[in-house]
Amino acid sequence: MNASRARLLVASVVALSSFACTDSGENALGPSQVELDPVSASEPTFALTSISEGCLAKWDISGTSPGDDSPCDAAHGNDGFRGVYFMPSLVGNPNVSGELLSGLARQLIFEVVPFDCSGPGCETTRLQVREKGGVYAASWTINKKDSNLAETYWRVRISLDTGDGEPVPLAYRDVFQTNSPSSDQPADGPTLDIQFGSTQSVKVFIEKGACTNVDLAESITCLIGDEGGSLGLITPEGQEIRLDIGSGNGARAYTLASNQEPLDVDVRLIGEAVSV
């Protein structure tokens, strides 16, 4: 299996109906070149490989401070999840284009997590997500009666529930609830002042096909919807690698990465594996 130096890592448990990894070079891999042990639904052969890199490594507020690598998304240079963008008013306009990866409202988790505060209302709150106007959106309001929450920092977190355990982190934005928000603050600064007690609209755009053809990257991580899709990259060494995901797998997060090792496939296979 030394014909390729690609390593494929899948960042969620995947029930596969169609799964192919191809190298576009002269030594293209076929199913016969990857040896798999027998697979059964009750005894997965391969262990799950999870990846937390870039700003998403600071997803949990434990051990972090307000503003650490915030905003964490695809637009702000903090190695966020490719194709996932916060939209105004929590950031400036990221000038995104492309088509929304639709149908995720029931799987997306929008939540607000307090840093250091105590008393009424100082708890993680999950927001109701809807798909509207070409984005995913939710509203967040802190009750002014909870005066202890004035002058407090919060992390707005976005994740995807795949039904396979812990949600997949996608993005976060740190904000400061204050009675006196700055009038000249940068829209994309590490933290954003918002008026205490006001209603904030949390909007996220998730681009369909954001990883179809990525030039010169060591790794990419994207969401693929139930209809299937592709991840493709050209490594810094000039090698083209593509991961094709068939339909019927649900919305999942996949990471395609290259390194200097022979090809490995680290996937939990559930049910019948068609091809790798």
Short mmCIF file of C-alpha atoms in Angstrom, two decimals:
data_model
loop_
_atom_site.label_atom_id
_atom_site.label_comp_id
_atom_site.label_asym_id
_atom_site.label_seq_id
_atom_site.Cartn_x
_atom_site.Cartn_y
_atom_site.Cartn_z
CA MET A 1 0.00 0.00 0.00
CA ASN A 2 2.95 2.35 -0.52
CA ALA A 3 1.58 3.59 -3.85
CA SER A 4 0.05 6.58 -2.08
CA ARG A 5 1.14 8.80 0.78
CA ALA A 6 -2.43 9.82 1.64
CA ARG A 7 -4.08 9.22 4.95
CA LEU A 8 -7.85 9.33 5.24
CA LEU A 9 -9.40 10.22 8.57
CA VAL A 10 -13.14 10.36 9.21
CA ALA A 11 -14.25 12.60 12.06
CA SER A 12 -17.53 10.83 12.79
CA VAL A 13 -18.93 7.33 12.96
CA VAL A 14 -20.10 6.52 9.45
CA ALA A 15 -22.55 3.88 8.25
CA LEU A 16 -21.26 3.40 4.73
CA SER A 17 -23.32 2.66 1.66
CA SER A 18 -20.70 3.94 -0.78
CA PHE A 19 -17.19 5.00 0.11
CA ALA A 20 -14.24 5.43 -2.25
CA CYS A 21 -10.77 6.91 -1.85
CA THR A 22 -8.93 7.57 -5.09
CA ASP A 23 -5.49 8.83 -6.02
CA SER A 24 -5.47 10.47 -9.45
CA GLY A 25 -1.87 9.43 -10.14
CA GLU A 26 -0.74 6.47 -12.23
CA ASN A 27 -0.92 4.16 -9.22
CA ALA A 28 -4.60 4.76 -8.52
CA LEU A 29 -5.91 2.65 -5.67
CA GLY A 30 -8.63 0.08 -6.19
CA PRO A 31 -10.65 -1.89 -3.65
CA SER A 32 -8.34 -4.91 -4.01
CA GLN A 33 -5.36 -2.91 -2.72
CA VAL A 34 -6.90 -2.26 0.70
CA GLU A 35 -7.24 -5.30 2.92
CA LEU A 36 -10.18 -5.22 5.33
CA ASP A 37 -11.07 -7.77 7.98
CA PRO A 38 -14.62 -9.19 7.90
CA VAL A 39 -17.14 -6.63 9.13
CA SER A 40 -20.29 -7.24 11.14
CA ALA A 41 -22.86 -4.81 12.49
CA SER A 42 -22.20 -5.90 16.06
CA GLU A 43 -18.40 -5.80 15.94
CA PRO A 44 -16.86 -2.80 14.11
CA THR A 45 -13.43 -3.56 12.71
CA PHE A 46 -11.84 -0.12 12.79
CA ALA A 47 -11.71 2.40 15.61
CA LEU A 48 -13.03 5.93 15.19
CA THR A 49 -10.46 8.67 14.64
CA SER A 50 -11.51 12.12 15.88
CA ILE A 51 -9.68 15.31 14.94
CA SER A 52 -9.62 18.60 16.84
CA GLU A 53 -7.26 21.10 15.27
CA GLY A 54 -6.90 24.85 15.00
CA CYS A 55 -9.27 27.02 16.98
CA LEU A 56 -11.70 24.15 17.55
CA ALA A 57 -9.18 22.66 19.98
CA LYS A 58 -10.38 25.46 22.31
CA TRP A 59 -14.05 24.53 21.91
CA ASP A 60 -14.43 23.77 25.61
CA ILE A 61 -14.18 27.00 27.62
CA SER A 62 -12.22 25.17 30.35
CA GLY A 63 -8.67 26.45 30.26
CA THR A 64 -9.48 29.20 27.76
CA SER A 65 -10.17 32.91 28.11
CA PRO A 66 -12.77 35.06 26.35
CA GLY A 67 -11.53 35.94 22.89
CA ASP A 68 -9.16 32.99 22.45
CA ASP A 69 -9.09 32.35 18.66
CA SER A 70 -12.51 33.97 18.28
CA PRO A 71 -14.26 34.17 15.86
CA CYS A 72 -13.60 30.50 15.08
CA ASP A 73 -15.03 29.82 11.63
CA ALA A 74 -13.94 29.54 8.00
CA ALA A 75 -13.54 33.28 7.43
CA HIS A 76 -11.31 34.54 10.20
CA GLY A 77 -7.90 32.93 9.87
CA ASN A 78 -8.18 30.72 12.95
CA ASP A 79 -8.24 27.38 11.10
CA GLY A 80 -11.96 26.96 11.58
CA PHE A 81 -14.20 24.36 9.98
CA ARG A 82 -14.12 24.85 6.20
CA GLY A 83 -17.38 26.13 4.72
CA VAL A 84 -18.91 27.22 8.06
CA TYR A 85 -19.36 30.99 8.44
CA PHE A 86 -20.83 33.21 11.12
CA MET A 87 -22.94 35.97 9.60
CA PRO A 88 -23.78 39.51 10.82
CA SER A 89 -24.48 40.76 13.42
CA LEU A 90 -22.01 38.65 15.41
CA VAL A 91 -19.31 39.33 12.78
CA GLY A 92 -18.79 41.61 9.81
CA ASN A 93 -19.95 40.48 6.39
CA PRO A 94 -17.77 37.52 5.33
CA ASN A 95 -18.86 37.87 1.66
CA VAL A 96 -19.67 34.20 1.27
CA SER A 97 -20.94 32.72 -1.97
CA GLY A 98 -22.19 29.36 -3.09
CA GLU A 99 -25.18 27.29 -2.09
CA LEU A 100 -26.41 26.57 1.42
CA LEU A 101 -26.06 22.96 2.57
CA SER A 102 -29.71 22.71 3.51
CA GLY A 103 -31.70 20.33 5.67
CA LEU A 104 -29.53 20.51 8.79
CA ALA A 105 -31.77 22.52 11.14
CA ARG A 106 -32.71 19.49 13.25
CA GLN A 107 -29.08 18.41 13.62
CA LEU A 108 -27.46 21.79 14.27
CA ILE A 109 -26.92 22.82 17.88
CA PHE A 110 -26.71 26.54 18.68
CA GLU A 111 -25.85 27.13 22.33
CA VAL A 112 -24.57 29.95 24.52
CA VAL A 113 -22.10 29.07 27.27
CA PRO A 114 -21.16 31.47 30.11
CA PHE A 115 -17.57 31.97 31.20
CA ASP A 116 -17.42 33.10 34.84
CA CYS A 117 -20.73 34.11 36.37
CA SER A 118 -23.12 32.92 39.05
CA GLY A 119 -26.76 33.24 39.92
CA PRO A 120 -29.99 33.04 37.91
CA GLY A 121 -29.57 32.46 34.17
CA CYS A 122 -25.88 31.62 34.40
CA GLU A 123 -26.12 28.33 32.55
CA THR A 124 -25.62 26.86 29.10
CA THR A 125 -28.70 27.54 26.97
CA ARG A 126 -29.61 25.77 23.74
CA LEU A 127 -31.31 27.91 21.10
CA GLN A 128 -33.99 26.87 18.61
CA VAL A 129 -32.51 26.67 15.09
CA ARG A 130 -34.41 27.34 11.88
CA GLU A 131 -33.42 27.49 8.22
CA LYS A 132 -34.51 30.84 6.86
CA GLY A 133 -33.36 33.26 4.18
CA GLY A 134 -30.43 31.13 3.03
CA VAL A 135 -28.88 30.74 6.50
CA TYR A 136 -29.41 28.87 9.75
CA ALA A 137 -30.62 31.24 12.46
CA ALA A 138 -31.62 31.44 16.11
CA SER A 139 -32.49 34.20 18.56
CA TRP A 140 -30.88 34.77 21.96
CA THR A 141 -32.15 37.09 24.69
CA ILE A 142 -30.93 37.53 28.25
CA ASN A 143 -33.63 38.66 30.64
CA LYS A 144 -32.79 42.10 32.05
CA LYS A 145 -34.20 40.94 35.37
CA ASP A 146 -31.10 38.73 35.71
CA SER A 147 -28.94 41.74 36.53
CA ASN A 148 -26.12 39.44 37.64
CA LEU A 149 -25.54 38.63 33.95
CA ALA A 150 -24.62 42.19 33.02
CA GLU A 151 -20.90 42.53 32.26
CA THR A 152 -20.43 38.81 31.51
CA TYR A 153 -18.64 36.93 28.73
CA TRP A 154 -20.34 34.18 26.72
CA ARG A 155 -19.31 31.76 24.00
CA VAL A 156 -21.79 31.17 21.17
CA ARG A 157 -21.09 27.63 19.94
CA ILE A 158 -22.26 25.82 16.83
CA SER A 159 -22.07 22.03 16.51
CA LEU A 160 -23.65 19.15 14.59
CA ASP A 161 -25.48 16.25 16.22
CA THR A 162 -24.78 13.15 14.12
CA GLY A 163 -26.56 10.80 16.53
CA ASP A 164 -23.30 8.96 17.20
CA GLY A 165 -22.23 10.37 20.54
CA GLU A 166 -20.64 13.76 21.12
CA PRO A 167 -21.66 16.51 18.66
CA VAL A 168 -19.09 17.64 16.08
CA PRO A 169 -17.81 21.19 16.87
CA LEU A 170 -18.18 23.58 13.91
CA ALA A 171 -17.64 27.18 15.08
CA TYR A 172 -17.74 29.57 18.02
CA ARG A 173 -17.90 33.31 18.72
CA ASP A 174 -17.15 35.07 22.04
CA VAL A 175 -19.32 38.01 23.11
CA PHE A 176 -19.55 40.39 26.07
CA GLN A 177 -22.97 41.26 27.51
CA THR A 178 -22.60 44.82 28.79
CA ASN A 179 -24.68 47.87 29.67
CA SER A 180 -22.18 50.06 27.78
CA PRO A 181 -21.11 48.41 24.50
CA SER A 182 -18.26 50.10 22.66
CA SER A 183 -19.40 52.27 19.76
CA ASP A 184 -16.24 51.79 17.69
CA GLN A 185 -15.37 48.13 18.22
CA PRO A 186 -14.20 46.07 15.23
CA ALA A 187 -16.92 43.71 13.99
CA ASP A 188 -14.46 40.82 13.77
CA GLY A 189 -12.49 41.45 16.97
CA PRO A 190 -11.76 38.65 19.47
CA THR A 191 -14.85 39.54 21.51
CA LEU A 192 -17.94 41.48 20.51
CA ASP A 193 -19.76 43.85 22.88
CA ILE A 194 -23.53 43.39 22.78
CA GLN A 195 -26.17 45.35 24.67
CA PHE A 196 -27.21 43.58 27.86
CA GLY A 197 -30.80 42.38 27.60
CA SER A 198 -31.09 42.85 23.84
CA THR A 199 -32.17 40.12 21.43
CA GLN A 200 -29.31 38.84 19.29
CA SER A 201 -29.73 37.00 16.02
CA VAL A 202 -27.23 34.16 15.65
CA LYS A 203 -26.81 33.32 11.96
CA VAL A 204 -24.57 30.73 10.30
CA PHE A 205 -24.02 29.90 6.63
CA ILE A 206 -22.82 26.39 5.76
CA GLU A 207 -21.53 26.12 2.20
CA LYS A 208 -22.38 23.08 0.12
CA GLY A 209 -19.37 21.54 -1.63
CA ALA A 210 -16.80 23.68 0.19
CA CYS A 211 -14.21 20.88 -0.04
CA THR A 212 -14.86 19.66 -3.57
CA ASN A 213 -11.59 21.02 -5.02
CA VAL A 214 -9.14 22.58 -2.56
CA ASP A 215 -5.69 23.54 -3.82
CA LEU A 216 -2.52 23.05 -1.74
CA ALA A 217 -3.70 21.89 1.67
CA GLU A 218 -2.44 19.29 4.11
CA SER A 219 -5.94 18.61 5.43
CA ILE A 220 -9.55 19.67 4.98
CA THR A 221 -12.64 19.03 7.09
CA CYS A 222 -16.16 19.51 5.76
CA LEU A 223 -19.77 18.59 6.22
CA ILE A 224 -21.29 16.30 3.60
CA GLY A 225 -25.10 16.06 3.50
CA ASP A 226 -27.25 12.98 3.11
CA GLU A 227 -27.16 13.34 -0.69
CA GLY A 228 -23.42 12.64 -0.66
CA GLY A 229 -20.52 14.59 -2.14
CA SER A 230 -16.75 14.80 -2.48
CA LEU A 231 -13.70 16.13 -0.69
CA GLY A 232 -10.64 16.78 -2.81
CA LEU A 233 -7.29 18.43 -2.25
CA ILE A 234 -3.89 18.89 -3.86
CA THR A 235 -1.11 18.34 -1.35
CA PRO A 236 1.88 20.69 -1.10
CA GLU A 237 3.81 17.92 -2.86
CA GLY A 238 1.42 18.14 -5.83
CA GLN A 239 -0.54 14.94 -5.22
CA GLU A 240 -4.29 15.01 -5.85
CA ILE A 241 -6.48 13.08 -3.41
CA ARG A 242 -10.25 12.69 -3.49
CA LEU A 243 -12.77 11.19 -1.08
CA ASP A 244 -16.18 10.34 -2.53
CA ILE A 245 -19.10 9.89 -0.11
CA GLY A 246 -22.23 8.14 -1.36
CA SER A 247 -25.79 9.14 -0.53
CA GLY A 248 -27.79 7.82 2.39
CA ASN A 249 -25.19 8.32 5.14
CA GLY A 250 -26.86 11.31 6.77
CA ALA A 251 -25.05 14.58 7.41
CA ARG A 252 -21.54 13.82 8.62
CA ALA A 253 -18.20 15.54 9.20
CA TYR A 254 -15.26 14.16 7.23
CA THR A 255 -11.56 15.03 7.34
CA LEU A 256 -9.22 14.28 4.45
CA ALA A 257 -5.55 14.67 5.37
CA SER A 258 -2.15 13.90 3.88
CA ASN A 259 1.05 12.89 5.65
CA GLN A 260 4.26 11.00 4.92
CA GLU A 261 2.97 7.54 5.80
CA PRO A 262 1.56 4.76 3.61
CA LEU A 263 -2.20 4.86 3.13
CA ASP A 264 -4.28 4.06 6.21
CA VAL A 265 -8.05 4.02 6.52
CA ASP A 266 -9.29 4.74 10.04
CA VAL A 267 -13.05 4.33 9.95
CA ARG A 268 -15.65 2.56 12.05
CA LEU A 269 -17.59 0.40 9.62
CA ILE A 270 -21.16 -0.43 10.59
CA GLY A 271 -23.05 -2.96 8.53
CA GLU A 272 -21.90 -3.86 5.04
CA ALA A 273 -18.82 -2.13 3.62
CA VAL A 274 -19.10 -1.75 -0.15
CA SER A 275 -15.66 -0.47 -1.15
CA VAL A 276 -12.70 1.57 0.01
#
